[in-house]
Amino acid sequence: MGLKRTIAAFGGLALLLGASVGCNAAWADSSTAADGKVASAGGPGEAAEGASDFAARGEQTCMRCHDKAPVTDILATPHAMKADPRTPFGKHACESCHGVSRDHYEAHPAEGQRRPSPAVVFKGEFASPVADRNAKCLACHQNGLRMNWQGSQHESNNIACNSCHTIHVQKDPVLVKQTQPDKCFTCHAEQQALTLQFSHHPIREGKVACSDCHNPHGSAGPDSLKKVRVTDTCYTCHADKRGPMLWEHQPVREDCTNCHNPHGSQNARLLKEKVPFLCLDCHAATNDMGGYGYKNSDVAAHSGNFYLSGDRSCLNCHSQIHGSNSPSGSTFFR
Ligand code: HEC
Ligand code: HEC
Ligand code: HEC
Ligand code: HEC
Ligand code: HEC
Ligand code: HEC
Ligand code: HEC
Ligand code: HEC
Ligand code: HEC
Ligand code: HEC
C-alpha cells in the first residue's frame, strides 16, 4: 500500500468521522501516541484488557491497512457513531469487537509469513471460538431481546451472533424483512420447503418475517416464539381471532397449531389436514380424545354422506370455526 494512497484514505476517513487528525501522525499508532484521543473508560472486558492496551488511535490504527470495503462499510452503521459513547467507535473502535490486537498490527512478518491474528476473529480460517465471539457482542447487547439468549436453542447449539448478523455491511440483511429468511434458510431447510408450499405466510414475498413470530435470540415461550403462548403470538396480527367469544371452540383457544401449520401447507388456509379429516381427528366417536359428539349424536344433518362432502364439508354448516359471538352460535353456524 503506497503512502500517498494511505494519506488520501486517511483524510477521507477523518472527514467521515469528524476526527481531527494530522496526516503526519498517520504512522504513529502505538497506544502512547499523544494524539489527544482518549479511550473512554467502562468498556466491556477491560478488567482483562487494560484500557491502555487498546490502540490509542482507534480505528485509524487499523484502517491504515484495512481501508477497503467491506471492512469500511461499518462506517455507515450505528456501530460507528463516534459521538455515542455506547457504540464500539465511542469506545475502542475496531478493538471493541476484535479485542486488543497490538500483536497483530505491530507485527513485522517476514516475507511469506502472516501476522498473528487479532484477539478475536469472527469468520474464516482463523475464526475464534463461538463463545469468545459472542462474549464481545453480549458485553453490549445482553439486554432487551437477548434476555433469554442463555439456554436458547441457538446458544446451546453453539450458533454465533455473526452466523446471522453481518457487521461490515451498510445494512445488515438479517434486519431486513425481504432478506432475513435467506439467512435462516441456510440452516432451516425444512421451514424453507414449507414456505414454498401452496398455502403459506407471505414470508418469501417479504411481508412477514420469521422474527415476526420468533425471537431468534430465545424467549420465555415455546419454540422461541415472541409471546409466551402460540395463540398470543398469532393474535398480534390476527386480532379478530382473539376473543373472548360467547361460544369458544376449545382447540382454538388452546393452540392455533392444533389445526394450522404456521410455515406452510399443501392444504388451503395453512391447514394441517383437509376438512373433514381435520375435524374427524377429534370428532369421530372412536378417536383417542373420546369423541366429541358428531357420530354419537342424533343430528339429522349428519346422516348420509352430504355432511362429509365438498371442499368445505363440515364448514358448509359450521362456518364460524374459530368461535361465535351469536347467541345461537353454540355449534358455530353463525
Ligand atoms: C500494518 C497493516 C495492518 C494493520 C495496522 C492491521 N491489520 Fe489486520 N490484517 C493485516 C493483514 C495483512 C491481514 C491478513 C493476514 C496476513 O496475511 O498476515 C490482516 C488480517 C486481519 C483480520 C482477519 C483475520 C486474520 O487473522 O487474517 C482481521 C479481523 C484484522 N486483520 C483486524 C484488524 C484490526 C481490528 C486492526 C486494528 C486493531 C488491524 N487488523 C490492523 C494487516 C493489518
Ligand atoms: C461497545 C458496544 C457494542 C459492541 C461490542 C457491539 N455492539 Fe452492536 N450496537 C451497539 C450500539 C450502541 C448500537 C446502536 C443501538 C441503538 O442505536 O439503539 C448497536 C447496534 C447493533 C445492531 C443494530 C444495527 C442496526 O442497523 O440497527 C445490531 C444487529 C448489533 N448491534 C449487533 C452486534 C453484534 C452481532 C456484535 C458483535 C459482533 C455487536 N453488535 C457488538 C453497541 C455494541
Ligand atoms: C438466528 C439468528 C440470530 C442470531 C444467532 C442472533 N441474532 Fe440478533 N437478530 C436477529 C434478527 C432476525 C433480528 C431482528 C429482530 C427483530 O426485528 O425483531 C436481530 C436483532 C438484533 C439486534 C437489533 C435489535 C435490538 O435488539 O436492538 C441486536 C443488537 C442483535 N440482534 C444482537 C445479537 C447478538 C449480540 C447476538 C449473539 C448473542 C445475536 N443477535 C444473535 C437474528 C439473530
Ligand atoms: C461490532 C463489532 C465489530 C467492529 C466494531 C468491527 N468489526 Fe471487523 N468484523 C466483525 C465481524 C462480526 C466480522 C465478520 C464479517 C462480518 O460480519 O462482516 C468482522 C470481520 C472483519 C474482517 C474480515 C475478516 C475476514 O476474514 O473476513 C476484518 C479485516 C475486520 N473485521 C476488521 C475490522 C476493522 C479494521 C474494524 C474497525 C474499522 C472492525 N473490523 C470493526 C465485527 C466487528
Ligand atoms: C447457523 C445455523 C442457523 C441459522 C443461520 C439459524 N438457525 Fe435457527 N436453529 C439452528 C439450530 C442448530 C437449532 C436447534 C434445533 C435444530 O437443530 O433444528 C435452531 C433452532 C431454531 C428454532 C427452534 C427454537 C426453539 O426454541 O425450539 C427456531 C424458532 C429458529 N431456529 C429460528 C431461526 C430463525 C428465525 C433464523 C433466522 C433469523 C435462524 N433460526 C437461523 C441453527 C440456525
Ligand atoms: C406466523 C408465525 C411464524 C412465522 C412467520 C415463522 N414461524 Fe417458525 N414456528 C411458529 C410456530 C407457532 C412454531 C411452533 C411449532 C409448530 O407447530 O410448527 C414454530 C416452530 C419453528 C421451529 C421449530 C421446529 C418446528 O417446526 O417445530 C423452527 C426451526 C422455526 N419455526 C423456524 C422458522 C423460520 C426459519 C421462519 C422464517 C422462514 C419461521 N419459523 C417463521 C410460527 C412461525
Ligand atoms: C406479522 C403478522 C402475522 C402473524 C404474527 C401471524 N400471521 Fe397469519 N397471516 C399474516 C398475513 C399477512 C397473512 C396473509 C393474509 C392475506 O394473504 O390476505 C396471514 C394469513 C394467515 C392464514 C391464512 C392463510 C391462507 O392461505 O389463506 C392463516 C391460517 C394464518 N395466517 C394463521 C396464523 C397463525 C396460526 C399464526 C400464529 C402461529 C399467525 N397466522 C401469525 C400475518 C400474520
Ligand atoms: C379447530 C381447527 C382450527 C383451529 C384450532 C384454528 N383454526 Fe384457523 N382456520 C380453521 C379452518 C377450518 C379455517 C378455514 C375456514 C374457512 O375456509 O372458512 C381457518 C382459517 C383461518 C384463517 C384464514 C381465514 C380467516 O378466518 O381469517 C386465519 C387467519 C386463521 N384461521 C387463524 C387462526 C388463528 C390465529 C388460530 C388460533 C387462535 C386458529 N386459526 C386456530 C381451523 C382452525
Ligand atoms: C384438536 C381437536 C379438535 C379439532 C381438530 C376440531 N375440534 Fe371441534 N371441538 C373440539 C373440542 C375439544 C370441543 C369441545 C367439546 C365439548 O365441549 O364437549 C369442540 C367443539 C366443537 C363443536 C361444538 C360442539 C358442541 O357440543 O357444542 C363443533 C360444532 C365443532 N367442534 C366442530 C368442529 C369442526 C367442524 C372441526 C373441523 C373444522 C373441528 N371441530 C375440529 C376439538 C376439536
Ligand atoms: C348440513 C349441515 C352440517 C354439516 C355439513 C355438518 N354438520 Fe355438524 N351439526 C349440524 C347440526 C344441524 C348440528 C346440531 C346443531 C345443534 O343442535 O344446535 C350439528 C352438530 C355438530 C356437533 C355437536 C355435537 C352434537 O352431536 O350435537 C359437532 C361436534 C359437529 N356437528 C361436527 C361436525 C363435523 C366434524 C362435520 C364434518 C364431518 C359436520 N359436523 C358437518 C349440521 C352439520
XYZ file of C-alpha atoms in Angstrom, residues 18-282:
265
model
C -15.365 14.135 12.238
C -12.000 13.430 13.812
C -9.255 15.968 13.613
C -6.057 14.170 12.808
C -2.831 15.410 11.402
C -1.600 13.417 8.434
C 1.902 13.357 9.861
C 0.600 11.189 12.675
C -0.606 8.552 10.270
C 2.027 6.024 11.163
C 2.321 6.836 14.844
C -0.093 4.226 16.024
C 1.310 2.954 19.255
C -1.021 3.282 22.198
C 1.142 6.024 23.624
C 0.708 8.305 20.641
C -0.184 11.702 22.004
C -2.877 12.476 19.505
C -5.412 13.611 22.037
C -7.722 10.644 21.562
C -8.578 9.209 24.925
C -10.244 5.846 25.124
C -13.452 6.153 27.113
C -13.495 4.115 30.270
C -16.012 1.487 31.258
C -15.985 -0.637 28.127
C -16.502 -4.398 28.164
C -13.779 -6.785 29.146
C -11.474 -4.072 30.327
C -10.594 -5.828 33.514
C -8.792 -8.402 31.409
C -7.638 -5.997 28.725
C -6.289 -2.892 30.415
C -7.681 0.255 28.801
C -4.177 1.336 27.895
C -3.674 -1.775 25.781
C -6.108 -0.551 23.148
C -4.752 1.309 20.157
C -4.769 4.969 21.108
C -5.660 5.929 17.572
C -8.669 3.635 17.491
C -9.955 2.657 14.076
C -7.311 4.764 12.379
C -4.689 2.306 13.526
C -6.460 -0.489 11.743
C -7.686 1.382 8.732
C -4.309 2.383 7.529
C -4.175 -1.164 6.214
C -7.861 -2.192 6.197
C -9.051 0.737 4.130
C -11.377 -1.021 1.697
C -14.903 -2.365 1.577
C -16.343 -4.441 3.044
C -14.371 -3.541 6.184
C -15.047 0.187 5.723
C -18.787 -0.359 5.234
C -19.059 -0.335 9.008
C -18.588 3.421 8.900
C -22.168 3.795 7.636
C -23.696 1.787 10.502
C -24.893 2.658 14.014
C -21.750 0.952 15.378
C -19.581 3.750 14.010
C -21.406 6.592 15.768
C -18.348 8.039 17.442
C -20.335 10.644 19.349
C -22.347 7.922 21.086
C -20.261 6.515 23.952
C -22.281 3.270 23.942
C -21.022 2.288 20.498
C -17.822 0.476 19.595
C -16.494 3.596 17.881
C -17.325 5.582 21.006
C -15.190 3.099 22.956
C -12.239 1.216 21.477
C -13.345 1.198 17.859
C -12.416 -1.983 15.984
C -10.912 -3.454 19.131
C -14.232 -3.251 20.969
C -15.101 -6.332 18.934
C -11.777 -7.675 17.703
C -10.144 -7.276 21.122
C -6.739 -5.855 21.960
C -4.781 -6.575 18.814
C -1.406 -4.934 19.206
C 0.435 -8.148 18.326
C -1.457 -8.086 15.083
C -0.799 -4.577 13.909
C 2.683 -4.131 15.332
C 3.995 -7.314 13.768
C 6.604 -7.228 11.043
C 6.116 -10.623 9.479
C 8.888 -11.922 7.337
C 8.287 -12.464 3.647
C 5.763 -15.269 3.222
C 4.705 -15.207 6.904
C 1.350 -13.977 8.169
C 0.784 -11.684 11.079
C -0.654 -13.108 14.280
C -4.433 -12.769 14.179
C -6.269 -10.121 16.189
C -7.536 -11.288 19.586
C -10.982 -12.085 18.184
C -11.640 -13.096 14.592
C -15.249 -13.632 13.520
C -15.013 -15.595 10.350
C -12.805 -17.585 8.042
C -9.983 -19.977 8.676
C -8.723 -18.184 11.777
C -12.106 -17.626 13.424
C -12.124 -17.595 17.242
C -14.319 -19.974 19.269
C -18.009 -19.010 19.149
C -18.119 -18.281 22.890
C -15.307 -15.713 22.584
C -17.009 -14.021 19.639
C -20.402 -13.900 21.309
C -18.918 -12.565 24.536
C -17.785 -9.468 22.653
C -21.276 -8.756 21.325
C -23.024 -9.644 24.561
C -20.857 -7.238 26.520
C -23.038 -4.528 24.978
C -26.133 -6.470 23.909
C -27.131 -8.767 26.743
C -30.371 -6.955 27.487
C -33.581 -6.322 25.594
C -34.315 -9.029 23.034
C -31.463 -11.131 24.389
C -32.773 -11.611 27.923
C -33.253 -15.312 27.138
C -30.190 -15.893 24.959
C -28.504 -18.107 27.546
C -30.146 -21.512 27.303
C -31.837 -20.743 23.987
C -31.639 -23.340 21.217
C -29.300 -21.188 19.202
C -26.984 -20.552 22.121
C -26.897 -24.185 23.195
C -26.221 -25.282 19.628
C -23.170 -23.035 19.533
C -24.568 -20.588 16.973
C -22.611 -17.346 16.747
C -24.180 -13.909 16.697
C -22.464 -13.452 13.367
C -23.989 -16.629 11.929
C -26.983 -14.343 11.450
C -25.576 -10.818 11.730
C -23.201 -9.152 9.327
C -21.272 -6.244 10.752
C -19.230 -4.906 7.852
C -22.162 -4.051 5.632
C -24.208 -0.890 5.339
C -27.464 -2.607 6.238
C -27.421 -5.983 7.963
C -29.552 -8.283 5.729
C -30.999 -10.209 8.685
C -32.637 -6.994 9.900
C -34.483 -6.539 6.595
C -37.775 -8.431 6.101
C -37.072 -9.264 2.474
C -33.608 -10.705 3.036
C -33.925 -12.190 6.526
C -35.388 -15.593 5.555
C -32.461 -16.423 3.284
C -30.186 -16.203 6.310
C -32.410 -18.529 8.317
C -32.806 -20.944 5.414
C -29.068 -21.611 5.340
C -29.759 -23.837 8.364
C -33.554 -24.352 8.326
C -34.235 -26.284 5.130
C -37.463 -27.786 6.481
C -39.072 -24.394 7.058
C -37.789 -23.223 3.692
C -39.561 -26.135 1.994
C -42.783 -25.349 3.864
C -42.778 -21.698 2.784
C -42.752 -22.935 -0.815
C -45.992 -24.832 -0.362
C -49.333 -23.842 -1.821
C -50.585 -22.111 1.320
C -48.004 -20.126 3.258
C -47.491 -16.949 5.231
C -46.144 -14.333 2.804
C -42.587 -14.901 4.036
C -40.832 -15.234 0.730
C -42.941 -12.345 -0.553
C -41.183 -10.240 2.096
C -44.338 -9.288 4.018
C -43.936 -11.475 7.084
C -40.547 -12.211 8.638
C -39.536 -15.165 10.769
C -38.855 -12.637 13.510
C -42.494 -11.516 13.452
C -43.283 -14.760 15.278
C -39.909 -15.836 16.670
C -37.277 -14.182 18.757
C -34.179 -15.886 17.340
C -32.300 -14.907 20.497
C -34.588 -17.137 22.552
C -37.713 -16.380 24.538
C -39.744 -17.417 27.537
C -42.265 -19.101 25.218
C -42.181 -22.433 23.354
C -40.117 -22.691 20.140
C -38.585 -19.277 20.799
C -41.908 -17.656 19.956
C -42.114 -13.986 20.785
C -45.043 -14.459 23.147
C -45.417 -16.930 25.964
C -48.275 -18.694 24.131
C -48.704 -19.627 20.485
C -52.131 -18.024 20.374
C -50.854 -14.697 21.703
C -48.181 -14.709 19.021
C -50.850 -15.155 16.334
C -53.181 -12.544 17.848
C -50.569 -9.846 17.269
C -51.729 -9.861 13.637
C -54.965 -11.892 13.697
C -56.663 -9.888 16.429
C -60.122 -10.917 15.197
C -59.415 -14.440 16.487
C -58.592 -13.262 19.987
C -61.934 -13.429 21.724
C -63.164 -13.984 24.312
C -66.193 -15.222 22.421
C -69.597 -16.222 23.619
C -69.059 -19.717 22.222
C -65.450 -20.777 22.213
C -64.093 -23.658 20.138
C -61.789 -25.206 22.704
C -58.844 -26.180 20.402
C -58.690 -22.627 19.042
C -58.213 -21.159 22.488
C -55.615 -23.793 23.268
C -53.232 -23.583 20.342
C -53.698 -22.480 16.729
C -51.283 -25.212 15.648
C -53.933 -27.798 16.557
C -55.179 -27.100 13.044
C -52.661 -24.827 11.285
C -49.053 -25.221 10.276
C -47.667 -21.699 10.558
C -44.874 -22.202 7.993
C -46.840 -23.624 5.116
C -49.098 -26.414 3.931
C -50.363 -28.132 0.807
C -53.887 -27.556 2.111
C -55.754 -24.275 1.860
C -55.562 -21.876 4.799
C -52.409 -23.447 6.215
C -54.497 -26.364 7.485
C -52.591 -29.418 8.654
C -55.162 -31.682 7.067
C -58.071 -31.279 4.708
C -61.543 -30.863 6.132
C -63.339 -33.155 7.118
C -60.320 -35.262 8.153
C -59.028 -32.436 10.301
C -62.298 -32.299 12.228
C -62.709 -36.050 12.422
C -59.346 -36.399 14.174
C -61.103 -35.080 17.233
